[in-house]
Short mmCIF file of C-alpha atoms and ligand atoms in Angstrom, two decimals:
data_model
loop_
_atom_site.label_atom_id
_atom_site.label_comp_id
_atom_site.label_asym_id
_atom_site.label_seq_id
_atom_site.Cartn_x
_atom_site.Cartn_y
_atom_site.Cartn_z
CA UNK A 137 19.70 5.32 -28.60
CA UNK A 138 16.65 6.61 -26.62
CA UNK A 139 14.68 9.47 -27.99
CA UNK A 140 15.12 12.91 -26.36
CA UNK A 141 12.25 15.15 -24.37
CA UNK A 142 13.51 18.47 -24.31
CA UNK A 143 11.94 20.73 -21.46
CA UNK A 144 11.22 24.30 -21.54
CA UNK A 145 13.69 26.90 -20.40
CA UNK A 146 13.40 26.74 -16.57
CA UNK A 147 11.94 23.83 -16.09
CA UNK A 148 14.88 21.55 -15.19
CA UNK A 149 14.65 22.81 -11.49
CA UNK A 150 12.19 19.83 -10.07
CA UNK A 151 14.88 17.60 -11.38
CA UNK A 152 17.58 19.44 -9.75
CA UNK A 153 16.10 18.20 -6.45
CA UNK A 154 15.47 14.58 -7.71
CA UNK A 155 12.11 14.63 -7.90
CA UNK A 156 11.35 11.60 -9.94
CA UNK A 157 8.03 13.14 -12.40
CA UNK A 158 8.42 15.44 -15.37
CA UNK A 159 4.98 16.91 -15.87
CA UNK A 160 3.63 17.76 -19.18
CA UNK A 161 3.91 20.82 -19.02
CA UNK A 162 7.34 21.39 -18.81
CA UNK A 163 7.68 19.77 -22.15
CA UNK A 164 9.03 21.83 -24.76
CA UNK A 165 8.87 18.85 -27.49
CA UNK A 166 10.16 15.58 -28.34
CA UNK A 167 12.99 14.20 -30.93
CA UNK A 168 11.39 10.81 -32.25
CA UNK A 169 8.17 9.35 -31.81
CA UNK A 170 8.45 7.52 -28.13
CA UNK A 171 5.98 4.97 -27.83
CA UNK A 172 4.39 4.92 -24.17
CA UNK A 173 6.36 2.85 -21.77
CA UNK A 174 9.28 3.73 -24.13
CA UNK A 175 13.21 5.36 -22.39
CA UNK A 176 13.33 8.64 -23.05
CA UNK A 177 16.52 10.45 -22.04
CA UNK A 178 15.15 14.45 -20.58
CA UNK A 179 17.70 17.33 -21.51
CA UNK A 180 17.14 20.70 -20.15
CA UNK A 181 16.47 23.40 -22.72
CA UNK A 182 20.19 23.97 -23.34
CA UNK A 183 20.73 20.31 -24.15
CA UNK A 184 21.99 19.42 -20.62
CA UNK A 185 21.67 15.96 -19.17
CA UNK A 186 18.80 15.60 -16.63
CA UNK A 187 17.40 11.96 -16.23
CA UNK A 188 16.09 8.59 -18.13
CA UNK A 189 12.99 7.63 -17.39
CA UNK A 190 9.81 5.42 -18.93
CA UNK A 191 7.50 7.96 -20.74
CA UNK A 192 3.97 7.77 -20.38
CA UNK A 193 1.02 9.53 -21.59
CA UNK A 194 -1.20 11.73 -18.80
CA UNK A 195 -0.48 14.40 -16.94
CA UNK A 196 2.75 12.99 -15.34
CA UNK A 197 4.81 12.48 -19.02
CA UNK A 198 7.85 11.29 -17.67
CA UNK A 199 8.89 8.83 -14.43
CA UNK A 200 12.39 8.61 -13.65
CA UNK A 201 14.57 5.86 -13.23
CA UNK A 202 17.74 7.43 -13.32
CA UNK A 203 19.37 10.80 -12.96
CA UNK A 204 22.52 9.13 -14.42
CA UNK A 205 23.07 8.81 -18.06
CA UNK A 206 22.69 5.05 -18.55
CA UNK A 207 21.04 2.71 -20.28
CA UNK A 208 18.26 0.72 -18.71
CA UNK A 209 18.37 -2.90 -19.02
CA UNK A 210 19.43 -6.09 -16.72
CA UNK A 211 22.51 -4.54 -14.69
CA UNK A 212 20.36 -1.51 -13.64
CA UNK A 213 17.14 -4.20 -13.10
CA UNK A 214 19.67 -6.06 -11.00
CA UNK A 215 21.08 -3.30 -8.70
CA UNK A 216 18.09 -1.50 -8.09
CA UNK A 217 16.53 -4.93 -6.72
CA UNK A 218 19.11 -6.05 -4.85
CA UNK A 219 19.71 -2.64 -2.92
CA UNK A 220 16.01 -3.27 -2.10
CA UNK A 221 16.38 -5.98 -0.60
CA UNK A 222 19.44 -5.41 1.11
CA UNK A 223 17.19 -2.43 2.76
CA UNK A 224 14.63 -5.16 3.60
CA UNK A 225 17.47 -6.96 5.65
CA UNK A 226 18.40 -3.97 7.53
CA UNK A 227 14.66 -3.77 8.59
CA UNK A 228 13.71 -7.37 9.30
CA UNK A 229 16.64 -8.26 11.19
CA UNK A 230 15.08 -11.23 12.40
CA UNK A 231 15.08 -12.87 9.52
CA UNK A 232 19.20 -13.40 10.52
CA UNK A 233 19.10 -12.91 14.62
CA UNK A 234 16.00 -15.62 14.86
CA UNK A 235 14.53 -13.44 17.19
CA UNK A 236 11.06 -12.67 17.43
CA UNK A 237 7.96 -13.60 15.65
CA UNK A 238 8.36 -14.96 12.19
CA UNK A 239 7.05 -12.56 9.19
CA UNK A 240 7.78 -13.91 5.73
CA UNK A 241 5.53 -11.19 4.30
CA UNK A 242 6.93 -8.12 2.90
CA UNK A 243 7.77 -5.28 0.36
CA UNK A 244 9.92 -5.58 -2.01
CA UNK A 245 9.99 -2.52 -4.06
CA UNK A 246 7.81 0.63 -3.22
CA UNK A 247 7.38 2.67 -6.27
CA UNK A 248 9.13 6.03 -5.69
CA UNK A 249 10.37 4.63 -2.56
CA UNK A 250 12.81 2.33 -4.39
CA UNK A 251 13.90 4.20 -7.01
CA UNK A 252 11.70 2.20 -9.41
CA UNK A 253 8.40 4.53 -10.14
CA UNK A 254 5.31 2.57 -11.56
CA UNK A 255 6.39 -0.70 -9.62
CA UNK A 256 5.22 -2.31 -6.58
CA UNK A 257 6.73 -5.80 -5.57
CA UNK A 258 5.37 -7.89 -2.36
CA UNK A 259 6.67 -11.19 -1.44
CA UNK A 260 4.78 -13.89 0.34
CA UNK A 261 6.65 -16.39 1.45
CA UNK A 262 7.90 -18.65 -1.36
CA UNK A 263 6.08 -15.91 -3.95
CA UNK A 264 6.70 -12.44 -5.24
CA UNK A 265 3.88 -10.57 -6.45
CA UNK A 266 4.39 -7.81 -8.89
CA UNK A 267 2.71 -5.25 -10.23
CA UNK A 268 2.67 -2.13 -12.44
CA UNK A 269 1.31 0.81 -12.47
CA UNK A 270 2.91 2.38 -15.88
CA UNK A 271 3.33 1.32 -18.93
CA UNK A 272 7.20 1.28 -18.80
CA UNK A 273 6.99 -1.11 -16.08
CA UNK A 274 5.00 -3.37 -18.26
CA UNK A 275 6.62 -3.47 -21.05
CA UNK A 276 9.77 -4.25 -18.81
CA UNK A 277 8.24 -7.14 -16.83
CA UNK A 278 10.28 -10.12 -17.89
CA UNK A 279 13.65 -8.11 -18.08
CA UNK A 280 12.44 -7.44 -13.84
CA UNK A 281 11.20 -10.90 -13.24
CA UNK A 282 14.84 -12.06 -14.76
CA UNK A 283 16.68 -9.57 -12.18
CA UNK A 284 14.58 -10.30 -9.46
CA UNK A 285 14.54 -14.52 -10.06
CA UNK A 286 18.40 -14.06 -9.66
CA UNK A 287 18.22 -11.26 -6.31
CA UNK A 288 15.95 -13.41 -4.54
CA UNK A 289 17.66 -17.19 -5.88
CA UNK A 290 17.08 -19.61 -3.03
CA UNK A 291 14.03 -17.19 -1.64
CA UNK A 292 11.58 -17.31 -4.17
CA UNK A 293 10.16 -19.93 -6.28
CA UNK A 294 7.38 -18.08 -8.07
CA UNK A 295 6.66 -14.70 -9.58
CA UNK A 296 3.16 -13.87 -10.18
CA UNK A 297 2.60 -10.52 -12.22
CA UNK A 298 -0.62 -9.07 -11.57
CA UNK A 299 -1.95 -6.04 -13.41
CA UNK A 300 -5.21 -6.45 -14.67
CA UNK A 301 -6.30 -3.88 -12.20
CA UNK A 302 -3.76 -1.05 -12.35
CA UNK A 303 -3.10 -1.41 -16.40
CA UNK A 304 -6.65 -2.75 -17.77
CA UNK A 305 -6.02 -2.11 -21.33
CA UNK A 306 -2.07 -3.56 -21.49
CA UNK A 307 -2.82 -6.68 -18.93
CA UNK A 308 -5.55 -8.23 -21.55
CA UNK A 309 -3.65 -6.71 -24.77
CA UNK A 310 -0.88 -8.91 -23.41
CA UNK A 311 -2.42 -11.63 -21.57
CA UNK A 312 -3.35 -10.61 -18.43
CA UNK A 313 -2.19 -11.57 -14.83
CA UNK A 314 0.04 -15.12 -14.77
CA UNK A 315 3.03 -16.54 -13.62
CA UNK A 316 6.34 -15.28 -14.90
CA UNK A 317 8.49 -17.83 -13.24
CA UNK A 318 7.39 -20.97 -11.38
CA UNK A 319 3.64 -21.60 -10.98
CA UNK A 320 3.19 -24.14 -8.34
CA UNK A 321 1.73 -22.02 -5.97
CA UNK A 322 -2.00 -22.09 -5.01
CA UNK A 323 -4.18 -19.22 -4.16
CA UNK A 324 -4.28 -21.65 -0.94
CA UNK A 325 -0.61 -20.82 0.12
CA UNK A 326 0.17 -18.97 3.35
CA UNK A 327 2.19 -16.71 4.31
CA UNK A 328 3.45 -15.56 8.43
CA UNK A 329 3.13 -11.97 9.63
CA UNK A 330 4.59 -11.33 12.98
CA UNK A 331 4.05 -15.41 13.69
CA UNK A 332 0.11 -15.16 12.57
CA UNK A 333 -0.74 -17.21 9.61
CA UNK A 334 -2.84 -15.79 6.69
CA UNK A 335 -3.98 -17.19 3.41
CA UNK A 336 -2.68 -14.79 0.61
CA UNK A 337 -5.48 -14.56 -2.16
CA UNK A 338 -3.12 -12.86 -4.70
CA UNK A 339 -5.08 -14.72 -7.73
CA UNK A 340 -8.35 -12.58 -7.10
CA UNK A 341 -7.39 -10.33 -4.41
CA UNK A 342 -7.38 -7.07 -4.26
CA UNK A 343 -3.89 -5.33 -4.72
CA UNK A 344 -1.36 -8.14 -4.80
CA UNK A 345 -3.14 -10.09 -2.56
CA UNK A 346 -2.98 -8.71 1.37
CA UNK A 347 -2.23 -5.45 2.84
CA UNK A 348 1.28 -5.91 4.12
CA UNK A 349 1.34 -2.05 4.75
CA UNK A 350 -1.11 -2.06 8.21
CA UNK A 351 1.84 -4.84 9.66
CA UNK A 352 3.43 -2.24 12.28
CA UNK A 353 -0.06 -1.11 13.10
CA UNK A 354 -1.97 -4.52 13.78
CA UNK A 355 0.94 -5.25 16.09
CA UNK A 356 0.29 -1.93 17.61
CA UNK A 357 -3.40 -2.66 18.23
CA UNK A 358 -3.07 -5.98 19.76
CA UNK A 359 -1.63 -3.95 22.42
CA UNK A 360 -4.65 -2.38 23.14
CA UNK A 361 -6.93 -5.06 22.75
CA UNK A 362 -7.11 -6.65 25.83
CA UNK A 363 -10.48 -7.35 26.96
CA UNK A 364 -11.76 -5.08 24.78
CA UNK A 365 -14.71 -5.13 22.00
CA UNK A 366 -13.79 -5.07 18.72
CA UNK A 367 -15.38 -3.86 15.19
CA UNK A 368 -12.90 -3.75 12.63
CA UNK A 369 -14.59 -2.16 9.73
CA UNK A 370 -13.59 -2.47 6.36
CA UNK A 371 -11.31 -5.57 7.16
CA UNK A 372 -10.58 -6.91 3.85
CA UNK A 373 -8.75 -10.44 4.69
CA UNK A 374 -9.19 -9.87 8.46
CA UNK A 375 -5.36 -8.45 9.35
CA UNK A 376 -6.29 -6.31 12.26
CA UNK A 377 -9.26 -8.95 13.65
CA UNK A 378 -6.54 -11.38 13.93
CA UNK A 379 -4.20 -9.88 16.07
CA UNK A 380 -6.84 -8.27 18.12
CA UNK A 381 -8.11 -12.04 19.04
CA UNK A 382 -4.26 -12.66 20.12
CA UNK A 383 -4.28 -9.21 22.25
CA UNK A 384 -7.21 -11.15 24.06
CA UNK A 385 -9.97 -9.10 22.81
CA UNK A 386 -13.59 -10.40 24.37
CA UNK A 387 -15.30 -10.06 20.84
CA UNK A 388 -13.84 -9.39 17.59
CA UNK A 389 -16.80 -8.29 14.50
CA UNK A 390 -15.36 -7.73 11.23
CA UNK A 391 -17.20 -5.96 8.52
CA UNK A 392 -16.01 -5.79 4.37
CA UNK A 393 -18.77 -4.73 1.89
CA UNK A 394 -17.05 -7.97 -0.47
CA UNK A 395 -18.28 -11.07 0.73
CA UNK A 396 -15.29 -12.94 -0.68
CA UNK A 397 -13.00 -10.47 1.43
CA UNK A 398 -15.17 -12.31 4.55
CA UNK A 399 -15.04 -15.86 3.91
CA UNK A 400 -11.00 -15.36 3.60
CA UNK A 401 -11.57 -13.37 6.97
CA UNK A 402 -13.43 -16.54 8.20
CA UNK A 403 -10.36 -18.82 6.98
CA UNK A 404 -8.21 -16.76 8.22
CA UNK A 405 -9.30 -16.38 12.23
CA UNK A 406 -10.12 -20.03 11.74
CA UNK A 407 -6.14 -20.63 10.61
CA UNK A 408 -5.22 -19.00 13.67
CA UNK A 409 -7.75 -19.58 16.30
CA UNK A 410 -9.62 -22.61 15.06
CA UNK A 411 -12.88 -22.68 16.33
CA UNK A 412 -13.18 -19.26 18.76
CA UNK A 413 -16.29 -18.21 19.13
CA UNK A 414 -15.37 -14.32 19.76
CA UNK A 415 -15.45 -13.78 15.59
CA UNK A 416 -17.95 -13.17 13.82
CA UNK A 417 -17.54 -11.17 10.11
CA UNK A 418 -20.32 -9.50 7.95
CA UNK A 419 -20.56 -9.20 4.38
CA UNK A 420 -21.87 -5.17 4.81
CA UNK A 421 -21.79 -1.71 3.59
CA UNK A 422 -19.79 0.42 6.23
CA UNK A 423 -22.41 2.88 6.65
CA UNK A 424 -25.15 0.68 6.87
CA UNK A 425 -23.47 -1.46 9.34
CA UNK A 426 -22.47 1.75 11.33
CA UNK A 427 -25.99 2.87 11.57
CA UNK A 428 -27.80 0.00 12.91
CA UNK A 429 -25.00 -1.12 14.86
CA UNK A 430 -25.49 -0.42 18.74
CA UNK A 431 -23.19 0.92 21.59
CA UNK A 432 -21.14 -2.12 22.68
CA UNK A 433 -17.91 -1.86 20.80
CA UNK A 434 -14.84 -0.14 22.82
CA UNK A 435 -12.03 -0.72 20.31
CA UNK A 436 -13.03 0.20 16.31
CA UNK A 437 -10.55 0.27 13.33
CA UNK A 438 -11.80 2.30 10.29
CA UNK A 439 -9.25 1.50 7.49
CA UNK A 440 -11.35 2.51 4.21
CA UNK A 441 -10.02 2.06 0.98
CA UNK A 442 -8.76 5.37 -0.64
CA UNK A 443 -11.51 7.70 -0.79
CA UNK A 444 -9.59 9.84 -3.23
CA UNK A 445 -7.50 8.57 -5.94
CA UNK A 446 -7.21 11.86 -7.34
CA UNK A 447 -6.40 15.43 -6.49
CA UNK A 448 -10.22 16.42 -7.97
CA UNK A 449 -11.56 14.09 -5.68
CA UNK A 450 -10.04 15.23 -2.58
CA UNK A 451 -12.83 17.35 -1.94
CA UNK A 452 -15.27 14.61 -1.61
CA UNK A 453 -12.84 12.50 0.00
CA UNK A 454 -12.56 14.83 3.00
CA UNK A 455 -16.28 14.86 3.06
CA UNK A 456 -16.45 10.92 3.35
CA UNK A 457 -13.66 10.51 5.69
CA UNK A 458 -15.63 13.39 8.10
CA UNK A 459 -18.72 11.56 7.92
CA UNK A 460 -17.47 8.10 8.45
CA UNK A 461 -15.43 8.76 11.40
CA UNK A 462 -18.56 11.16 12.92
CA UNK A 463 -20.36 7.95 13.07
CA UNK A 464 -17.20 6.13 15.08
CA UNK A 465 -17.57 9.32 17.05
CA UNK A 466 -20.83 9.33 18.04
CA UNK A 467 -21.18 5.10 18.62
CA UNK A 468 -17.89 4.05 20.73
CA UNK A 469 -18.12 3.81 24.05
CA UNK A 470 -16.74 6.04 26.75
CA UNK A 471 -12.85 5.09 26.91
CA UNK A 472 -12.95 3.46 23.82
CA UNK A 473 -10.19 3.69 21.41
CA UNK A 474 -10.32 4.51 17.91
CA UNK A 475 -8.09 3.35 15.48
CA UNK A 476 -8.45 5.81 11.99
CA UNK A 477 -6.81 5.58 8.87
CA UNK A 478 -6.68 7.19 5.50
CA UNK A 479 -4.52 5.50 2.39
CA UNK A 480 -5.39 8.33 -0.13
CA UNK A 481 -2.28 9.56 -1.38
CA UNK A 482 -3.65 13.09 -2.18
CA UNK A 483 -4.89 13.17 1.36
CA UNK A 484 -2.39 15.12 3.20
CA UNK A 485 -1.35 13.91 7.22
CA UNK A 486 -3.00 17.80 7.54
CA UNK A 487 -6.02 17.75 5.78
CA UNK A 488 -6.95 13.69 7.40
CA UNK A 489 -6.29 14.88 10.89
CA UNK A 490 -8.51 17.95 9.72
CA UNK A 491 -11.35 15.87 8.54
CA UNK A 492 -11.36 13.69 11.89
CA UNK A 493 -11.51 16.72 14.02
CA UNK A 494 -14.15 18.03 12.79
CA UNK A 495 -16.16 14.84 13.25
CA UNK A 496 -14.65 14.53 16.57
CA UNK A 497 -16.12 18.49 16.95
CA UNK A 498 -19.47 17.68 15.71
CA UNK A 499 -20.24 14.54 18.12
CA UNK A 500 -19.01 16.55 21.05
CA UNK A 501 -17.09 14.27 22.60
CA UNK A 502 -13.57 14.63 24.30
CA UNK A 503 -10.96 13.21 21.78
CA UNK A 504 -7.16 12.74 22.75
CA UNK A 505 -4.23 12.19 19.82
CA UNK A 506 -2.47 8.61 21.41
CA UNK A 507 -0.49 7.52 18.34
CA UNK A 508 0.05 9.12 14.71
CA UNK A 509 0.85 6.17 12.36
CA UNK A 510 1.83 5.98 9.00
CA UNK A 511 3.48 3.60 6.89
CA UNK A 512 6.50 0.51 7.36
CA UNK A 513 9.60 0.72 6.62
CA UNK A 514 9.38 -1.60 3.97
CA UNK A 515 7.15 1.29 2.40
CA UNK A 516 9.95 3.77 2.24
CA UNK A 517 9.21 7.42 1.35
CA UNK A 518 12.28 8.51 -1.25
CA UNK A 519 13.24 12.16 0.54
CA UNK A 520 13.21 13.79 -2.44
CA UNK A 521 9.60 11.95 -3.46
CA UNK A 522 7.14 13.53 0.27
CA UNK A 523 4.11 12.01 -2.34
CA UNK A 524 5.10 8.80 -1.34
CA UNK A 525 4.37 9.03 2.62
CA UNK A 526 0.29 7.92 1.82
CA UNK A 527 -0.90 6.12 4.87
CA UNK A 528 -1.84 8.30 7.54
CA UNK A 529 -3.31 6.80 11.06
CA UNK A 530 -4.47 8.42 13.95
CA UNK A 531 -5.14 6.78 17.47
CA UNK A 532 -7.39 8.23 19.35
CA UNK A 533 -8.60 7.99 23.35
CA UNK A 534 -12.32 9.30 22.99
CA UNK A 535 -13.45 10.12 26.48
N1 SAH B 852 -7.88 -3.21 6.86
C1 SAH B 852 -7.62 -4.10 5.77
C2 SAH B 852 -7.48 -3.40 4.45
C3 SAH B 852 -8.70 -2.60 4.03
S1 SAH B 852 -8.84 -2.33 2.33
C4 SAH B 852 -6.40 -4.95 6.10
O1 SAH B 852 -5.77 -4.75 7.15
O2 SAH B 852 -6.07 -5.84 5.32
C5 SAH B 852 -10.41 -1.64 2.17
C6 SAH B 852 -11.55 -2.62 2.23
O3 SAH B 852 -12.76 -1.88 2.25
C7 SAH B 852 -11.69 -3.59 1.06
O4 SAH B 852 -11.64 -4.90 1.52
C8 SAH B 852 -13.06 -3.29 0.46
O5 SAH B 852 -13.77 -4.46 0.05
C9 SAH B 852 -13.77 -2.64 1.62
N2 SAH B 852 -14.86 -1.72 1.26
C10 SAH B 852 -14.91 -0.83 0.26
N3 SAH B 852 -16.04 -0.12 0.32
C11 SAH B 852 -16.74 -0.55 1.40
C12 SAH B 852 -17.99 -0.19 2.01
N4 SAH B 852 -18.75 0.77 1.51
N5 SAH B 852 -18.36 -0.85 3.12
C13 SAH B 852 -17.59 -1.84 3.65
N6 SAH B 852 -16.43 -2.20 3.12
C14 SAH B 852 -15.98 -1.59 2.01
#
């Protein structure tokens, strides 16, 4: 049986309204010794029934997997995967109809989103990537791996788990990243988004390997790319320079700090558009590159990575975003369209759009609201769970 957290008297309420944390806090104490990662069963302080969920030490003690009584092992594994991907088929419906452009690159399970807190699963063609982001999660991975070989039989050959970076200390205690099924996949393997082809570097990538999240939104700027010059700064693997070269931009620069993130930007554009000479990429610092750069670009994507991982750094984070954007601001030229986005959770869709207008303020300059972006689908936000909306886009018309 699971050991018991008992919470203090009145604390049951966030609970009461499914939201899927138990904070410290509200912990009045604990019967047994739970181990982190551990199922805990939370009672109110009358001994009522609340949730199960993985415990964890840190400010956020508890994540829920259940507000049923049950026990957590392969039929719960099993049903939570394949609801999420039978919300996956609702949204890419052209994986049955045929129609429209191919994209074999997806989420699987968002966190919260899913009903599985701590996990993140994205599949890539023939491979599922998975990661975890609590204890609980890792310490479960080969029950999930089991569930999700049998969900996604005939889809998936490969499961690569990949936490080194979100669990330092359990990854190496256990053996770091490797394959929990299969393992005949390369780092060379490539996977189809919206019918454009992209290598998938999910060995020594950064998150699981590409940011499937920005899908909706490339699509969205090759729309506006026509003829247009393009800088798209902090590019990673090149997403957004790729469809821009199919919107017909007349240049295309992309920009990542990481020099590896470029020369998969390079393979990448070359995949697609083998030998165009609109490309080029840089291996620069943003700022840098935003300073010496001159006047010519009309179309610029600023997709940083998350300038505050915490609420103590939001702060800071509102500072950066200000100052990075003022220098979009004061460089694009007139009629040029700015594409701005922030992936900081604790940045709220108020306080981003805040930060942007006031650089928009200080340069001067005449600045229209076009699109407000956010998110796939296949990154749902659990209603209960608002934490979970964190990419926020704006597109702008700057005068
Ligand atoms: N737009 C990308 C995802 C961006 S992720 C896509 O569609 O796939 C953020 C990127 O910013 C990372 O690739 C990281 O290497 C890069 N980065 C971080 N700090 C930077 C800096 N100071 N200057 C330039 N790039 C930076």
């Amino acid at each position: 049986m699971y050991n018991t957290v008992y919470l203090k008297k009145g604390k049951e309420e966030s609970l009461g309204r499914f939201h899927p944390w138990v904070f410290s806090g509200a912990i009045h104490h604990i019967d047994g010794r739970p181990e982190e990662g551990d199922v805990v069963r939370v009672l109110s302080a009358d001994g009522r029934f609340l949730a199960v969920g993985h415990v964890q030490i840190g400010s956020i003690a508890v994540r829920v997997l259940s507000f049923e009584d049950i026990t957590i092992g392969r039929d719960f594994w099993y049903q939570r995967l394949s609801t999420a991907y039978d919300v996956r088929k609702s949204i890419f419906k052209q994986w049955t109809s045929g129609e429209g452009e191919p994209t074999n690159a997806f989420r699987l399970v968002h966190g919260e989103g899913d009903g599985l807190p701590g996990l993140v699963i994205d599949v890539y063609d023939r491979t599922a990537v998975m990661q975890a982001h609590s204890v609980g999660m890792h310490v479960s991975r080969h029950e999930i791996a089991d569930a999700l070989a049998e969900v996604l039989d005939g889809v998936v050959e490969n499961i690569y788990y990949k936490s080194e970076n979100t669990l330092a200390y359990k990854a190496s205690e256990d053996g770091g990243n490797g394959f929990l099924k299969g393992g005949i996949a390369t780092a060379d393997d490539i996977a189809v988004e919206n019918g454009l082809r992209f290598h998938v570097d999910w060995l020594g990538g950064q998150k699981t390997g590409f940011f499937v999240d920005q899908r909706e939104n490339r699509a969205l700027l090759e729309r506006y790319s026509h003829g247009r010059k393009v800088l798209n700064m902090f590019c990673y693997t090149g997403g957004f320079s790729f469809y821009a070269m199919r919107g017909g931009a007349e240049l295309v620069h992309s920009v990542d700090s990481s020099s590896r993130a470029i020369d998969i930007t390079r393979a990448n554009v070359e995949l697609n558009f083998p030998g165009d000479a609109r490309h080029e990429a840089y291996a620069e610092d943003a700022f840098k590159y935003l300073d010496r750069m001159g006047d010519q670009y009309d179309l610029i994507i600023l997709d940083p990575p998350a300038f505050a991982k915490h609420k103590d750094a939001l702060r800071n984070a509102l500072i950066g975003y200000r100052k990075l954007n003022a220098k979009a601001f004061e460089k694009i030229r007139p009629g040029g369209i700015l594409f701005t986005f922030s992936c900081s959770q604790v940045v709220t869709k108020d306080n981003f759009r805040t930060a942007v207008f006031t650089a928009a303020a200080m340069s001067g300059r005449r600045v229209r609201i076009l699109h407000q972006l956010t998110q796939p689908a296949d990154h749902p936000v659990s209603i209960y769970h608002p934490e979970g909306e964190y990419l926020k886009g704006l597109v702008l018309y700057v005068e």
